[in-house]
Amino acid sequence: MKAYDIIISPMLTEKTNTQRESINVYVFKVNKRANKKEVGAAIKELFNVTPVSCNLLNIKSKAKVVVSRRGYPIGKGKTSSWKKAYVYLKKEDKIDIF
C-alpha cells in the first residue's frame, strides 16, 4: 500500500488536541489492513518526521436504530468499523498540518 492509502485522515477532537500539545501524540484514522510498521513509514514519508512509536486500535461497529418521525423504529443497522493510530513523536518534531 502507498502512504496516501494508509493514512485516511487526522482525528481533530478536544482530547487529541490536548494530547498533541502536552505529550506530542498525533492521532490518525488509518486503513484497516495497515500495521504499525506501515503506519510509521507512511508518517515518515508524508510529513518528514520520525515517529518514536505507534499504537493501533480497532474501533468496532456499533448498533444503530433508525427512528421514524413518530418515534417508531424503522430499521436496524450498524456503523462501520475502522482503525485508529496513535503516533508518538519526539518533543522537537511537529507536523505542520495541525
Tab-separated table of N, CA and C in Angstrom:
chain	number	residue	atom	x	y	z
A	1	MET	N	0.836	-1.191	0.000
A	1	MET	CA	0.000	0.000	0.000
A	1	MET	C	0.877	1.250	0.000
A	2	LYS	N	0.355	2.290	-0.607
A	2	LYS	CA	1.060	3.563	-0.633
A	2	LYS	C	0.697	4.371	0.604
A	3	ALA	N	1.489	5.390	0.879
A	3	ALA	CA	1.300	6.202	2.088
A	3	ALA	C	-0.059	6.885	2.101
A	4	TYR	N	-0.530	7.344	0.929
A	4	TYR	CA	-1.829	8.011	0.876
A	4	TYR	C	-2.984	7.035	1.074
A	5	ASP	N	-2.743	5.752	0.808
A	5	ASP	CA	-3.774	4.741	1.052
A	5	ASP	C	-3.822	4.333	2.515
A	6	ILE	N	-2.727	4.468	3.229
A	6	ILE	CA	-2.658	4.042	4.637
A	6	ILE	C	-3.276	5.087	5.549
A	7	ILE	N	-2.843	6.342	5.438
A	7	ILE	CA	-3.350	7.420	6.287
A	7	ILE	C	-4.608	7.989	5.638
A	8	ILE	N	-5.752	7.849	6.309
A	8	ILE	CA	-7.020	8.324	5.748
A	8	ILE	C	-7.272	9.778	6.138
A	9	SER	N	-7.235	10.075	7.446
A	9	SER	CA	-7.491	11.444	7.887
A	9	SER	C	-6.973	11.634	9.310
A	10	PRO	N	-6.664	12.876	9.687
A	10	PRO	CA	-6.301	13.134	11.087
A	10	PRO	C	-7.557	13.218	11.947
A	11	MET	N	-7.420	12.871	13.212
A	11	MET	CA	-8.526	12.975	14.160
A	11	MET	C	-8.371	14.304	14.894
A	12	LEU	N	-9.334	15.187	14.753
A	12	LEU	CA	-9.274	16.501	15.380
A	12	LEU	C	-10.412	16.623	16.383
A	13	THR	N	-10.119	16.299	17.639
A	13	THR	CA	-11.082	16.425	18.723
A	13	THR	C	-10.407	17.163	19.874
A	14	GLU	N	-11.167	17.475	20.896
A	14	GLU	CA	-10.583	18.142	22.067
A	14	GLU	C	-9.512	17.289	22.719
A	15	LYS	N	-9.800	16.012	22.858
A	15	LYS	CA	-8.857	15.101	23.506
A	15	LYS	C	-7.559	14.983	22.699
A	16	THR	N	-7.660	14.830	21.380
A	16	THR	CA	-6.451	14.702	20.574
A	16	THR	C	-5.668	16.011	20.524
A	17	ASN	N	-6.358	17.153	20.555
A	17	ASN	CA	-5.656	18.441	20.597
A	17	ASN	C	-4.862	18.582	21.889
A	18	THR	N	-5.437	18.165	22.999
A	18	THR	CA	-4.732	18.214	24.288
A	18	THR	C	-3.521	17.291	24.286
A	19	GLN	N	-3.686	16.087	23.745
A	19	GLN	CA	-2.564	15.140	23.682
A	19	GLN	C	-1.463	15.663	22.775
A	20	ARG	N	-1.847	16.265	21.673
A	20	ARG	CA	-0.853	16.789	20.741
A	20	ARG	C	-0.031	17.899	21.386
A	21	GLU	N	-0.677	18.768	22.166
A	21	GLU	CA	0.036	19.878	22.789
A	21	GLU	C	0.865	19.440	23.985
A	22	SER	N	0.378	18.478	24.765
A	22	SER	CA	1.070	18.124	26.006
A	22	SER	C	2.146	17.048	25.808
A	23	ILE	N	1.822	15.947	25.118
A	23	ILE	CA	2.799	14.849	25.025
A	23	ILE	C	3.216	14.541	23.592
A	24	ASN	N	2.866	15.405	22.632
A	24	ASN	CA	3.305	15.292	21.243
A	24	ASN	C	2.850	13.971	20.602
A	25	VAL	N	1.560	13.679	20.725
A	25	VAL	CA	0.954	12.488	20.134
A	25	VAL	C	-0.045	12.939	19.082
A	26	TYR	N	0.052	12.367	17.894
A	26	TYR	CA	-0.856	12.683	16.803
A	26	TYR	C	-1.733	11.469	16.538
A	27	VAL	N	-3.009	11.696	16.284
A	27	VAL	CA	-3.969	10.612	16.102
A	27	VAL	C	-4.518	10.673	14.680
A	28	PHE	N	-4.527	9.506	14.013
A	28	PHE	CA	-4.981	9.422	12.637
A	28	PHE	C	-5.964	8.275	12.473
A	29	LYS	N	-6.864	8.424	11.527
A	29	LYS	CA	-7.699	7.320	11.077
A	29	LYS	C	-6.932	6.651	9.943
A	30	VAL	N	-6.714	5.329	10.065
A	30	VAL	CA	-5.872	4.627	9.099
A	30	VAL	C	-6.635	3.471	8.461
A	31	ASN	N	-6.047	2.907	7.428
A	31	ASN	CA	-6.614	1.764	6.730
A	31	ASN	C	-6.683	0.570	7.670
A	32	LYS	N	-7.760	-0.217	7.562
A	32	LYS	CA	-7.962	-1.339	8.480
A	32	LYS	C	-6.925	-2.441	8.288
A	33	ARG	N	-6.301	-2.519	7.118
A	33	ARG	CA	-5.313	-3.566	6.856
A	33	ARG	C	-3.883	-3.138	7.180
A	34	ALA	N	-3.666	-1.907	7.598
A	34	ALA	CA	-2.313	-1.398	7.876
A	34	ALA	C	-1.815	-1.895	9.221
A	35	ASN	N	-0.485	-2.089	9.328
A	35	ASN	CA	0.130	-2.457	10.603
A	35	ASN	C	1.024	-1.321	11.093
A	36	LYS	N	1.660	-1.524	12.258
A	36	LYS	CA	2.437	-0.453	12.881
A	36	LYS	C	3.598	0.014	12.006
A	37	LYS	N	4.291	-0.917	11.383
A	37	LYS	CA	5.433	-0.543	10.551
A	37	LYS	C	5.002	0.262	9.333
A	38	GLU	N	3.894	-0.127	8.720
A	38	GLU	CA	3.403	0.600	7.557
A	38	GLU	C	2.931	1.997	7.936
A	39	VAL	N	2.268	2.133	9.078
A	39	VAL	CA	1.807	3.449	9.532
A	39	VAL	C	3.003	4.351	9.828
A	40	GLY	N	4.017	3.824	10.504
A	40	GLY	CA	5.214	4.608	10.801
A	40	GLY	C	5.926	5.057	9.540
A	41	ALA	N	6.037	4.166	8.562
A	41	ALA	CA	6.684	4.520	7.293
A	41	ALA	C	5.874	5.563	6.537
A	42	ALA	N	4.559	5.465	6.582
A	42	ALA	CA	3.712	6.443	5.892
A	42	ALA	C	3.824	7.823	6.530
A	43	ILE	N	3.866	7.879	7.862
A	43	ILE	CA	4.030	9.159	8.560
A	43	ILE	C	5.377	9.779	8.207
A	44	LYS	N	6.409	8.944	8.170
A	44	LYS	CA	7.747	9.434	7.835
A	44	LYS	C	7.789	9.976	6.411
A	45	GLU	N	7.128	9.290	5.493
A	45	GLU	CA	7.131	9.711	4.096
A	45	GLU	C	6.289	10.963	3.863
A	46	LEU	N	5.115	11.031	4.463
A	46	LEU	CA	4.201	12.149	4.200
A	46	LEU	C	4.593	13.438	4.914
A	47	PHE	N	5.049	13.335	6.161
A	47	PHE	CA	5.258	14.532	6.977
A	47	PHE	C	6.726	14.819	7.305
A	48	ASN	N	7.664	13.988	6.851
A	48	ASN	CA	9.104	14.179	7.063
A	48	ASN	C	9.470	14.281	8.540
A	49	VAL	N	8.852	13.447	9.370
A	49	VAL	CA	9.198	13.327	10.786
A	49	VAL	C	9.416	11.849	11.088
A	50	THR	N	10.202	11.577	12.131
A	50	THR	CA	10.471	10.196	12.508
A	50	THR	C	9.651	9.842	13.735
A	51	PRO	N	8.704	8.924	13.612
A	51	PRO	CA	7.909	8.533	14.776
A	51	PRO	C	8.717	7.679	15.744
A	52	VAL	N	8.520	7.918	17.037
A	52	VAL	CA	9.185	7.133	18.071
A	52	VAL	C	8.469	5.792	18.223
A	53	SER	N	7.134	5.825	18.308
A	53	SER	CA	6.355	4.601	18.398
A	53	SER	C	4.967	4.843	17.834
A	54	CYS	N	4.224	3.750	17.687
A	54	CYS	CA	2.896	3.821	17.101
A	54	CYS	C	2.019	2.766	17.768
A	55	ASN	N	0.832	3.159	18.192
A	55	ASN	CA	-0.153	2.231	18.753
A	55	ASN	C	-1.393	2.250	17.874
A	56	LEU	N	-1.974	1.065	17.646
A	56	LEU	CA	-3.159	0.942	16.813
A	56	LEU	C	-4.328	0.417	17.622
A	57	LEU	N	-5.523	0.940	17.320
A	57	LEU	CA	-6.761	0.488	17.961
A	57	LEU	C	-7.779	0.154	16.886
A	58	ASN	N	-8.420	-1.003	17.023
A	58	ASN	CA	-9.547	-1.345	16.161
A	58	ASN	C	-10.814	-0.849	16.830
A	59	ILE	N	-11.538	0.021	16.155
A	59	ILE	CA	-12.797	0.538	16.670
A	59	ILE	C	-13.913	-0.304	16.061
A	60	LYS	N	-14.662	-0.984	16.914
A	60	LYS	CA	-15.717	-1.870	16.433
A	60	LYS	C	-16.954	-1.073	16.043
A	61	SER	N	-17.761	-1.684	15.185
A	61	SER	CA	-19.002	-1.040	14.774
A	61	SER	C	-20.002	-1.061	15.924
A	62	LYS	N	-20.919	-0.109	15.890
A	62	LYS	CA	-21.930	-0.004	16.932
A	62	LYS	C	-23.318	-0.159	16.300
A	63	ALA	N	-24.240	-0.678	17.080
A	63	ALA	CA	-25.601	-0.847	16.593
A	63	ALA	C	-26.270	0.511	16.432
A	64	LYS	N	-27.090	0.620	15.416
A	64	LYS	CA	-27.761	1.876	15.122
A	64	LYS	C	-29.202	1.570	14.751
A	65	VAL	N	-30.141	2.328	15.299
A	65	VAL	CA	-31.562	2.138	15.016
A	65	VAL	C	-32.082	3.415	14.370
A	66	VAL	N	-32.730	3.266	13.221
A	66	VAL	CA	-33.326	4.396	12.524
A	66	VAL	C	-34.749	4.555	13.045
A	67	VAL	N	-35.098	5.772	13.454
A	67	VAL	CA	-36.405	6.045	14.051
A	67	VAL	C	-37.195	6.955	13.119
A	68	SER	N	-38.495	6.652	12.965
A	68	SER	CA	-39.363	7.451	12.107
A	68	SER	C	-39.727	8.765	12.804
A	69	ARG	N	-40.508	9.597	12.126
A	69	ARG	CA	-40.924	10.880	12.692
A	69	ARG	C	-41.829	10.690	13.907
A	70	ARG	N	-42.575	9.617	13.899
A	70	ARG	CA	-43.478	9.356	15.019
A	70	ARG	C	-42.795	8.625	16.166
A	71	GLY	N	-41.566	8.261	16.012
A	71	GLY	CA	-40.833	7.631	17.090
A	71	GLY	C	-40.771	6.119	17.031
A	72	TYR	N	-41.209	5.534	15.921
A	72	TYR	CA	-41.181	4.084	15.782
A	72	TYR	C	-39.893	3.647	15.079
A	73	PRO	N	-39.288	2.564	15.531
A	73	PRO	CA	-38.085	2.090	14.843
A	73	PRO	C	-38.417	1.528	13.460
A	74	ILE	N	-37.728	2.014	12.437
A	74	ILE	CA	-37.962	1.578	11.056
A	74	ILE	C	-37.039	0.408	10.709
A	75	GLY	N	-35.777	0.558	10.992
A	75	GLY	CA	-34.819	-0.472	10.612
A	75	GLY	C	-33.622	-0.445	11.518
A	76	LYS	N	-32.844	-1.475	11.428
A	76	LYS	CA	-31.631	-1.570	12.237
A	76	LYS	C	-30.429	-1.578	11.308
A	77	GLY	N	-29.324	-1.145	11.827
A	77	GLY	CA	-28.106	-1.122	11.047
A	77	GLY	C	-26.913	-1.033	11.966
A	78	LYS	N	-25.746	-0.818	11.367
A	78	LYS	CA	-24.515	-0.690	12.136
A	78	LYS	C	-23.662	0.409	11.537
A	79	THR	N	-22.882	1.046	12.393
A	79	THR	CA	-21.872	1.967	11.900
A	79	THR	C	-20.699	1.142	11.407
A	80	SER	N	-19.840	1.713	10.621
A	80	SER	CA	-18.713	0.957	10.090
A	80	SER	C	-17.590	0.881	11.115
A	81	SER	N	-16.834	-0.191	11.068
A	81	SER	CA	-15.668	-0.325	11.946
A	81	SER	C	-14.475	0.324	11.249
A	82	TRP	N	-13.489	0.776	12.044
A	82	TRP	CA	-12.324	1.452	11.497
A	82	TRP	C	-11.146	1.286	12.433
A	83	LYS	N	-9.986	1.815	12.055
A	83	LYS	CA	-8.773	1.683	12.845
A	83	LYS	C	-8.188	3.048	13.135
A	84	LYS	N	-7.722	3.228	14.371
A	84	LYS	CA	-7.149	4.487	14.837
A	84	LYS	C	-5.676	4.261	15.176
A	85	ALA	N	-4.825	5.230	14.844
A	85	ALA	CA	-3.395	5.137	15.124
A	85	ALA	C	-2.953	6.305	15.994
A	86	TYR	N	-2.267	5.991	17.096
A	86	TYR	CA	-1.628	6.995	17.942
A	86	TYR	C	-0.152	7.000	17.581
A	87	VAL	N	0.341	8.123	17.054
A	87	VAL	CA	1.729	8.236	16.612
A	87	VAL	C	2.467	9.160	17.563
A	88	TYR	N	3.500	8.639	18.223
A	88	TYR	CA	4.302	9.397	19.180
A	88	TYR	C	5.538	9.939	18.470
A	89	LEU	N	5.770	11.254	18.633
A	89	LEU	CA	6.933	11.912	18.035
A	89	LEU	C	7.849	12.454	19.122
A	90	LYS	N	9.075	12.809	18.724
A	90	LYS	CA	9.996	13.456	19.653
A	90	LYS	C	9.481	14.853	19.981
A	91	LYS	N	9.958	15.418	21.086
A	91	LYS	CA	9.500	16.745	21.522
A	91	LYS	C	9.784	17.824	20.479
A	92	GLU	N	10.907	17.713	19.762
A	92	GLU	CA	11.273	18.762	18.810
A	92	GLU	C	10.563	18.602	17.462
A	93	ASP	N	9.962	17.448	17.178
A	93	ASP	CA	9.264	17.233	15.917
A	93	ASP	C	7.823	17.734	15.997
A	94	LYS	N	7.358	18.283	14.900
A	94	LYS	CA	5.980	18.767	14.776
A	94	LYS	C	5.471	18.409	13.390
A	95	ILE	N	4.163	18.208	13.263
A	95	ILE	CA	3.528	18.052	11.973
A	95	ILE	C	2.799	19.367	11.694
A	96	ASP	N	3.138	20.008	10.577
A	96	ASP	CA	2.688	21.377	10.311
A	96	ASP	C	1.222	21.471	9.902
A	97	ILE	N	0.596	20.371	9.533
A	97	ILE	CA	-0.806	20.420	9.106
A	97	ILE	C	-1.704	20.876	10.237
A	98	PHE	N	-1.382	20.491	11.462
A	98	PHE	CA	-2.206	20.844	12.595
A	98	PHE	C	-1.882	22.251	13.028
